[in-house]
């Protein structure tokens, strides 16, 4: 009996040492969560990651049994916040609101990105965000064709806002310019810290146009503060039936550019944590408040399994790697 007890104690100590070496508490599975969970939004307040994080947190708070808060850690095209999560302990208390820009585009285009597209534990997708190109209502450009003609007539003079190089806002314009036979230098990119600041720059008259995710701008478009010229969806938007699609506008490649948010964790996140969030997200997907939040900003619900999320993330990375090579955008 004594020898058996010693063996059991030895196994427990060994398990604890292994768990400690991995940075995971040996009682994590039974107790998770037992304190506040922080969702890192890697772009500024008012942007798409901020919206997705807060829309999720508002519902998850009720379902997971602990407070869920959003912390904005903006900068460097979303890589600062993303890296903060990647290097956090894999205990489930620091998670990432992943974005197509920070998790697919930047790793695909910039070899200096401090992480790879798959250097995270992928929990789920959250939502898709169509891209819409807009101008101010007093802009002389009433259609996307008129804007493109203006760029052609004034090479290098018209400017546009982005959340930084290699983001959705940047790549959307690059794709549009390529489709009409113009170089990157035809329009000047002005980088900001997030999609919200990029939208504010347009409203403030700092830039001539903006191609941004609809979630960030739906209120301004509905309110008449912005004029939408084109959408990246294959069909016209239900909320904006007068806005032509990319294909209708002669820039079909713009359909390839679509914003998205997901929920990622640090590498090595225990399966118990992933499973807990998957169970919560199944309830989130049916929650009227979460669905209503997406409807309000034109986001498309997209909760998926970890396997489906990884497959989608891989396809996105490969897509932007190919586009980056074609557009000569790789660093």
Tab-separated table of C-alpha atoms in Angstrom:
chain	number	residue	atom	x	y	z
A	1	UNK	CA	0.000	0.000	0.000
A	2	UNK	CA	2.846	2.349	0.921
A	3	UNK	CA	4.692	1.634	-2.325
A	4	UNK	CA	1.503	2.185	-4.312
A	5	UNK	CA	0.905	5.529	-2.604
A	6	UNK	CA	4.475	6.599	-3.304
A	7	UNK	CA	4.015	5.722	-6.987
A	8	UNK	CA	0.831	7.766	-7.161
A	9	UNK	CA	2.515	10.712	-5.461
A	10	UNK	CA	5.456	10.415	-7.828
A	11	UNK	CA	3.162	10.409	-10.845
A	12	UNK	CA	1.343	13.471	-9.545
A	13	UNK	CA	4.595	15.340	-9.009
A	14	UNK	CA	5.784	14.365	-12.499
A	15	UNK	CA	2.506	15.526	-14.035
A	16	UNK	CA	2.790	18.781	-12.183
A	17	UNK	CA	6.365	19.308	-13.370
A	18	UNK	CA	5.387	18.613	-16.969
A	19	UNK	CA	2.450	20.991	-16.733
A	20	UNK	CA	4.630	23.667	-15.157
A	21	UNK	CA	7.213	23.284	-17.902
A	22	UNK	CA	4.440	23.867	-20.421
A	23	UNK	CA	3.206	26.887	-18.515
A	24	UNK	CA	-0.133	25.216	-17.718
A	25	UNK	CA	-1.571	24.655	-14.257
A	26	UNK	CA	-2.265	20.921	-13.622
A	27	UNK	CA	-5.741	21.854	-12.298
A	28	UNK	CA	-6.556	24.109	-15.243
A	29	UNK	CA	-9.056	21.792	-16.906
A	30	UNK	CA	-11.172	21.389	-13.784
A	31	UNK	CA	-11.148	25.057	-12.785
A	32	UNK	CA	-11.211	27.003	-16.068
A	33	UNK	CA	-12.249	29.711	-15.996
A	34	UNK	CA	-11.859	31.033	-12.456
A	35	UNK	CA	-10.910	34.642	-13.173
A	36	UNK	CA	-11.297	37.408	-15.738
A	37	UNK	CA	-10.543	36.526	-19.374
A	38	UNK	CA	-8.942	39.226	-21.538
A	39	UNK	CA	-9.577	39.409	-25.273
A	40	UNK	CA	-6.776	41.328	-26.997
A	41	UNK	CA	-8.037	43.416	-29.928
A	42	UNK	CA	-4.867	44.126	-31.965
A	43	UNK	CA	-6.199	47.338	-33.536
A	44	UNK	CA	-7.576	50.584	-32.132
A	45	UNK	CA	-10.901	51.407	-30.517
A	46	UNK	CA	-13.724	51.586	-33.060
A	47	UNK	CA	-12.119	49.152	-35.508
A	48	UNK	CA	-13.312	45.715	-36.569
A	49	UNK	CA	-11.357	43.713	-33.978
A	50	UNK	CA	-12.704	46.053	-31.298
A	51	UNK	CA	-16.285	45.498	-32.484
A	52	UNK	CA	-15.913	41.708	-32.749
A	53	UNK	CA	-14.304	41.485	-29.322
A	54	UNK	CA	-16.936	43.594	-27.586
A	55	UNK	CA	-19.818	41.903	-29.387
A	56	UNK	CA	-18.464	38.531	-28.217
A	57	UNK	CA	-17.589	39.678	-24.691
A	58	UNK	CA	-21.067	41.091	-24.058
A	59	UNK	CA	-22.598	37.646	-24.608
A	60	UNK	CA	-19.745	35.397	-23.383
A	61	UNK	CA	-19.792	37.153	-19.999
A	62	UNK	CA	-23.147	35.480	-19.330
A	63	UNK	CA	-22.193	32.080	-20.705
A	64	UNK	CA	-18.689	31.358	-19.465
A	65	UNK	CA	-19.180	32.271	-15.817
A	66	UNK	CA	-16.418	34.875	-15.505
A	67	UNK	CA	-15.921	38.466	-16.717
A	68	UNK	CA	-14.688	38.765	-20.305
A	69	UNK	CA	-13.055	42.097	-21.132
A	70	UNK	CA	-11.530	43.610	-24.262
A	71	UNK	CA	-8.107	45.277	-24.254
A	72	UNK	CA	-6.956	47.218	-27.312
A	73	UNK	CA	-3.256	46.713	-28.060
A	74	UNK	CA	-2.801	48.526	-31.368
A	75	UNK	CA	0.186	49.140	-33.612
A	76	UNK	CA	2.388	47.655	-36.338
A	77	UNK	CA	-0.535	46.390	-38.441
A	78	UNK	CA	-1.918	44.372	-35.562
A	79	UNK	CA	1.298	42.478	-34.853
A	80	UNK	CA	1.969	44.028	-31.417
A	81	UNK	CA	-1.295	42.777	-29.934
A	82	UNK	CA	-1.007	39.457	-31.754
A	83	UNK	CA	2.515	38.890	-30.466
A	84	UNK	CA	1.382	39.743	-26.933
A	85	UNK	CA	-1.071	36.847	-27.093
A	86	UNK	CA	1.372	34.491	-28.783
A	87	UNK	CA	3.848	34.918	-25.912
A	88	UNK	CA	1.227	34.800	-23.136
A	89	UNK	CA	0.881	31.729	-20.896
A	90	UNK	CA	-1.355	29.128	-22.580
A	91	UNK	CA	-3.868	29.167	-19.746
A	92	UNK	CA	-6.902	30.571	-21.579
A	93	UNK	CA	-6.971	33.920	-19.801
A	94	UNK	CA	-5.393	35.945	-22.608
A	95	UNK	CA	-6.953	35.343	-26.019
A	96	UNK	CA	-6.759	37.126	-29.364
A	97	UNK	CA	-9.418	38.610	-31.590
A	98	UNK	CA	-7.601	37.559	-34.745
A	99	UNK	CA	-8.001	39.545	-37.949
A	100	UNK	CA	-7.358	38.730	-41.583
A	101	UNK	CA	-4.864	41.585	-41.729
A	102	UNK	CA	-2.763	40.601	-38.734
A	103	UNK	CA	-3.069	36.821	-38.997
A	104	UNK	CA	-3.018	36.195	-42.780
A	105	UNK	CA	-2.025	39.242	-44.819
A	106	UNK	CA	0.908	40.514	-42.759
A	107	UNK	CA	2.564	37.083	-42.272
A	108	UNK	CA	2.063	36.427	-46.005
A	109	UNK	CA	3.628	39.696	-47.138
A	110	UNK	CA	6.248	40.570	-44.521
A	111	UNK	CA	8.979	38.068	-43.677
A	112	UNK	CA	9.850	40.147	-40.595
A	113	UNK	CA	6.493	39.412	-38.956
A	114	UNK	CA	7.360	38.025	-35.485
A	115	UNK	CA	5.041	35.032	-35.911
A	116	UNK	CA	3.720	32.674	-38.589
A	117	UNK	CA	0.077	32.412	-39.605
A	118	UNK	CA	-0.262	29.164	-37.631
A	119	UNK	CA	1.708	30.140	-34.507
A	120	UNK	CA	-1.517	30.194	-32.494
A	121	UNK	CA	-4.176	27.838	-31.190
A	122	UNK	CA	-7.177	28.423	-33.438
A	123	UNK	CA	-10.469	28.240	-31.549
A	124	UNK	CA	-13.024	29.566	-34.053
A	125	UNK	CA	-13.882	32.137	-36.669
A	126	UNK	CA	-16.335	34.796	-35.480
A	127	UNK	CA	-17.506	36.906	-38.431
A	128	UNK	CA	-16.822	38.017	-41.996
A	129	UNK	CA	-16.694	41.688	-42.997
A	130	UNK	CA	-17.306	42.828	-46.603
A	131	UNK	CA	-15.031	45.594	-47.875
A	132	UNK	CA	-16.671	48.791	-49.140
A	133	UNK	CA	-14.877	51.710	-50.809
A	134	UNK	CA	-16.227	55.105	-49.751
A	135	UNK	CA	-15.781	58.853	-50.181
A	136	UNK	CA	-17.271	61.823	-48.357
A	137	UNK	CA	-20.700	62.905	-49.621
A	138	UNK	CA	-19.267	66.173	-50.976
A	139	UNK	CA	-16.593	64.334	-52.979
A	140	UNK	CA	-16.600	65.038	-56.722
A	141	UNK	CA	-16.483	61.250	-57.286
A	142	UNK	CA	-20.017	59.834	-57.459
A	143	UNK	CA	-19.073	56.330	-58.659
A	144	UNK	CA	-16.085	54.010	-58.404
A	145	UNK	CA	-15.416	54.607	-62.113
A	146	UNK	CA	-15.211	58.351	-61.509
A	147	UNK	CA	-12.795	57.769	-58.615
A	148	UNK	CA	-10.577	55.529	-60.754
A	149	UNK	CA	-10.668	58.091	-63.565
A	150	UNK	CA	-9.629	60.731	-61.027
A	151	UNK	CA	-6.679	58.611	-59.926
A	152	UNK	CA	-5.645	58.098	-63.555
A	153	UNK	CA	-5.867	61.837	-64.250
A	154	UNK	CA	-3.888	62.765	-61.117
A	155	UNK	CA	-1.291	60.026	-60.541
A	156	UNK	CA	0.122	60.108	-57.005
A	157	UNK	CA	-2.128	62.999	-55.939
A	158	UNK	CA	-5.167	61.235	-54.446
A	159	UNK	CA	-4.655	59.531	-51.103
A	160	UNK	CA	-6.415	56.893	-49.046
A	161	UNK	CA	-6.430	55.783	-45.396
A	162	UNK	CA	-5.452	52.332	-44.098
A	163	UNK	CA	-4.842	50.648	-40.744
A	164	UNK	CA	-1.226	50.211	-41.894
A	165	UNK	CA	0.701	48.506	-44.685
A	166	UNK	CA	-0.400	44.967	-45.457
A	167	UNK	CA	-3.887	45.364	-44.009
A	168	UNK	CA	-7.221	44.735	-45.702
A	169	UNK	CA	-7.624	48.481	-46.366
A	170	UNK	CA	-4.249	48.568	-48.124
A	171	UNK	CA	-4.586	45.372	-50.126
A	172	UNK	CA	-8.090	46.238	-51.315
A	173	UNK	CA	-6.773	49.397	-52.995
A	174	UNK	CA	-3.750	47.573	-54.394
A	175	UNK	CA	-6.032	44.955	-55.969
A	176	UNK	CA	-8.331	47.634	-57.362
A	177	UNK	CA	-5.433	49.551	-58.910
A	178	UNK	CA	-4.006	46.379	-60.432
A	179	UNK	CA	-7.352	45.461	-61.988
A	180	UNK	CA	-7.469	48.785	-63.867
A	181	UNK	CA	-3.805	48.688	-64.904
A	182	UNK	CA	-2.444	51.262	-62.444
A	183	UNK	CA	0.724	50.975	-60.294
A	184	UNK	CA	0.730	51.210	-56.500
A	185	UNK	CA	2.146	54.720	-56.768
A	186	UNK	CA	-0.997	55.961	-58.540
A	187	UNK	CA	-2.597	56.679	-55.139
A	188	UNK	CA	-0.842	57.542	-51.872
A	189	UNK	CA	-1.441	55.383	-48.797
A	190	UNK	CA	-1.773	57.170	-45.426
A	191	UNK	CA	-1.468	54.671	-42.521
A	192	UNK	CA	-3.356	54.968	-39.222
A	193	UNK	CA	-3.452	52.775	-36.111
A	194	UNK	CA	-6.764	51.092	-36.847
A	195	UNK	CA	-9.857	50.917	-39.017
A	196	UNK	CA	-11.702	53.350	-36.769
A	197	UNK	CA	-8.986	55.994	-37.114
A	198	UNK	CA	-8.871	55.397	-40.862
A	199	UNK	CA	-12.601	56.106	-41.062
A	200	UNK	CA	-12.180	59.211	-38.908
A	201	UNK	CA	-9.464	60.432	-41.284
A	202	UNK	CA	-11.880	60.292	-44.196
A	203	UNK	CA	-14.605	62.062	-42.241
A	204	UNK	CA	-12.092	64.731	-41.232
A	205	UNK	CA	-11.066	65.390	-44.825
A	206	UNK	CA	-7.521	64.096	-44.337
A	207	UNK	CA	-7.820	61.603	-47.216
A	208	UNK	CA	-9.749	61.359	-50.478
A	209	UNK	CA	-11.116	57.840	-50.164
A	210	UNK	CA	-11.079	54.674	-48.102
A	211	UNK	CA	-11.665	50.978	-48.730
A	212	UNK	CA	-12.561	49.547	-45.351
A	213	UNK	CA	-14.571	46.777	-43.759
A	214	UNK	CA	-18.267	47.596	-43.707
A	215	UNK	CA	-18.491	46.934	-39.958
A	216	UNK	CA	-16.469	50.070	-39.259
A	217	UNK	CA	-18.508	52.350	-41.515
A	218	UNK	CA	-22.084	51.082	-41.704
A	219	UNK	CA	-23.418	53.800	-39.402
A	220	UNK	CA	-21.748	56.613	-41.358
A	221	UNK	CA	-22.985	55.205	-44.677
A	222	UNK	CA	-26.549	54.837	-43.415
A	223	UNK	CA	-26.357	58.314	-41.889
A	224	UNK	CA	-25.084	59.920	-45.079
A	225	UNK	CA	-21.644	60.855	-43.735
A	226	UNK	CA	-20.008	58.567	-46.316
A	227	UNK	CA	-20.934	57.609	-49.873
A	228	UNK	CA	-20.348	53.930	-50.734
A	229	UNK	CA	-19.027	53.314	-54.247
A	230	UNK	CA	-18.441	49.545	-54.424
A	231	UNK	CA	-18.632	46.382	-52.278
A	232	UNK	CA	-16.394	43.305	-52.359
A	233	UNK	CA	-19.346	40.924	-52.025
A	234	UNK	CA	-20.411	38.782	-54.989
A	235	UNK	CA	-23.985	40.036	-54.625
A	236	UNK	CA	-25.262	43.484	-53.715
A	237	UNK	CA	-25.629	44.099	-50.002
A	238	UNK	CA	-29.128	43.727	-48.613
A	239	UNK	CA	-28.743	46.945	-46.608
A	240	UNK	CA	-27.292	48.883	-49.564
A	241	UNK	CA	-28.898	47.583	-52.774
A	242	UNK	CA	-27.745	50.611	-54.782
A	243	UNK	CA	-24.032	49.928	-54.200
A	244	UNK	CA	-22.596	47.916	-57.120
A	245	UNK	CA	-20.427	44.850	-56.636
A	246	UNK	CA	-16.760	44.671	-57.590
A	247	UNK	CA	-17.530	42.477	-60.578
A	248	UNK	CA	-20.190	44.890	-61.802
A	249	UNK	CA	-17.671	47.718	-61.459
A	250	UNK	CA	-14.936	46.088	-63.526
A	251	UNK	CA	-12.660	45.290	-60.569
A	252	UNK	CA	-13.497	41.586	-59.995
A	253	UNK	CA	-10.367	40.801	-57.983
A	254	UNK	CA	-11.698	42.953	-55.151
A	255	UNK	CA	-14.022	40.043	-54.339
A	256	UNK	CA	-10.986	38.214	-52.982
A	257	UNK	CA	-10.528	40.779	-50.213
A	258	UNK	CA	-12.816	40.192	-47.242
A	259	UNK	CA	-12.208	41.115	-43.624
A	260	UNK	CA	-12.749	38.546	-40.873
A	261	UNK	CA	-12.373	38.047	-37.146
A	262	UNK	CA	-11.610	34.906	-35.159
A	263	UNK	CA	-10.793	33.769	-31.647
A	264	UNK	CA	-7.214	32.515	-31.207
A	265	UNK	CA	-5.129	31.534	-28.196
A	266	UNK	CA	-1.403	31.190	-27.538
A	267	UNK	CA	0.299	28.080	-28.909
A	268	UNK	CA	-0.198	25.040	-26.706
A	269	UNK	CA	-3.614	26.040	-25.405
A	270	UNK	CA	-5.073	22.950	-23.665
A	271	UNK	CA	-7.846	21.087	-25.444
A	272	UNK	CA	-10.071	21.618	-22.401
A	273	UNK	CA	-9.934	25.385	-22.914
A	274	UNK	CA	-10.646	25.089	-26.642
A	275	UNK	CA	-13.557	22.740	-25.947
A	276	UNK	CA	-14.950	25.094	-23.300
A	277	UNK	CA	-14.933	27.982	-25.771
A	278	UNK	CA	-16.406	25.830	-28.517
A	279	UNK	CA	-19.319	24.998	-26.235
A	280	UNK	CA	-19.747	28.684	-25.369
A	281	UNK	CA	-19.545	29.743	-29.016
A	282	UNK	CA	-22.267	27.281	-30.005
A	283	UNK	CA	-24.534	29.215	-27.662
A	284	UNK	CA	-23.175	32.560	-28.851
A	285	UNK	CA	-24.066	31.622	-32.436
A	286	UNK	CA	-27.734	31.396	-31.420
A	287	UNK	CA	-27.781	34.421	-29.128
A	288	UNK	CA	-30.134	37.166	-30.404
A	289	UNK	CA	-27.977	39.967	-28.978
A	290	UNK	CA	-24.837	38.681	-30.751
A	291	UNK	CA	-26.694	38.182	-34.016
A	292	UNK	CA	-28.277	41.614	-33.717
A	293	UNK	CA	-24.857	43.164	-33.126
A	294	UNK	CA	-23.561	41.623	-36.349
A	295	UNK	CA	-26.631	42.759	-38.284
A	296	UNK	CA	-26.177	46.298	-37.005
A	297	UNK	CA	-22.741	46.624	-38.593
A	298	UNK	CA	-23.207	44.388	-41.639
A	299	UNK	CA	-21.033	41.542	-40.344
A	300	UNK	CA	-21.760	37.953	-41.408
A	301	UNK	CA	-21.750	35.383	-38.530
A	302	UNK	CA	-19.095	32.728	-39.126
A	303	UNK	CA	-18.531	30.570	-36.027
A	304	UNK	CA	-16.663	27.394	-37.030
A	305	UNK	CA	-14.847	24.389	-35.570
A	306	UNK	CA	-11.085	24.651	-34.849
A	307	UNK	CA	-10.400	22.419	-37.859
A	308	UNK	CA	-12.545	24.532	-40.186
A	309	UNK	CA	-10.922	27.673	-38.793
A	310	UNK	CA	-7.416	26.365	-39.474
A	311	UNK	CA	-8.372	25.333	-43.015
A	312	UNK	CA	-9.818	28.790	-43.706
A	313	UNK	CA	-6.791	30.547	-42.173
A	314	UNK	CA	-4.428	28.465	-44.316
A	315	UNK	CA	-6.401	29.324	-47.473
A	316	UNK	CA	-6.306	33.014	-46.559
A	317	UNK	CA	-2.550	32.918	-45.994
A	318	UNK	CA	-1.981	31.157	-49.310
A	319	UNK	CA	-4.293	33.592	-51.121
A	320	UNK	CA	-2.434	36.659	-49.844
A	321	UNK	CA	0.954	35.048	-50.444
A	322	UNK	CA	-0.051	34.590	-54.082
A	323	UNK	CA	-1.508	38.102	-54.342
A	324	UNK	CA	1.558	39.553	-52.664
A	325	UNK	CA	3.841	37.880	-55.189
A	326	UNK	CA	1.680	39.022	-58.100
A	327	UNK	CA	1.546	42.594	-56.800
A	328	UNK	CA	5.234	42.639	-55.799
A	329	UNK	CA	4.270	43.500	-52.214
A	330	UNK	CA	6.377	40.899	-50.385
A	331	UNK	CA	9.186	42.089	-48.134
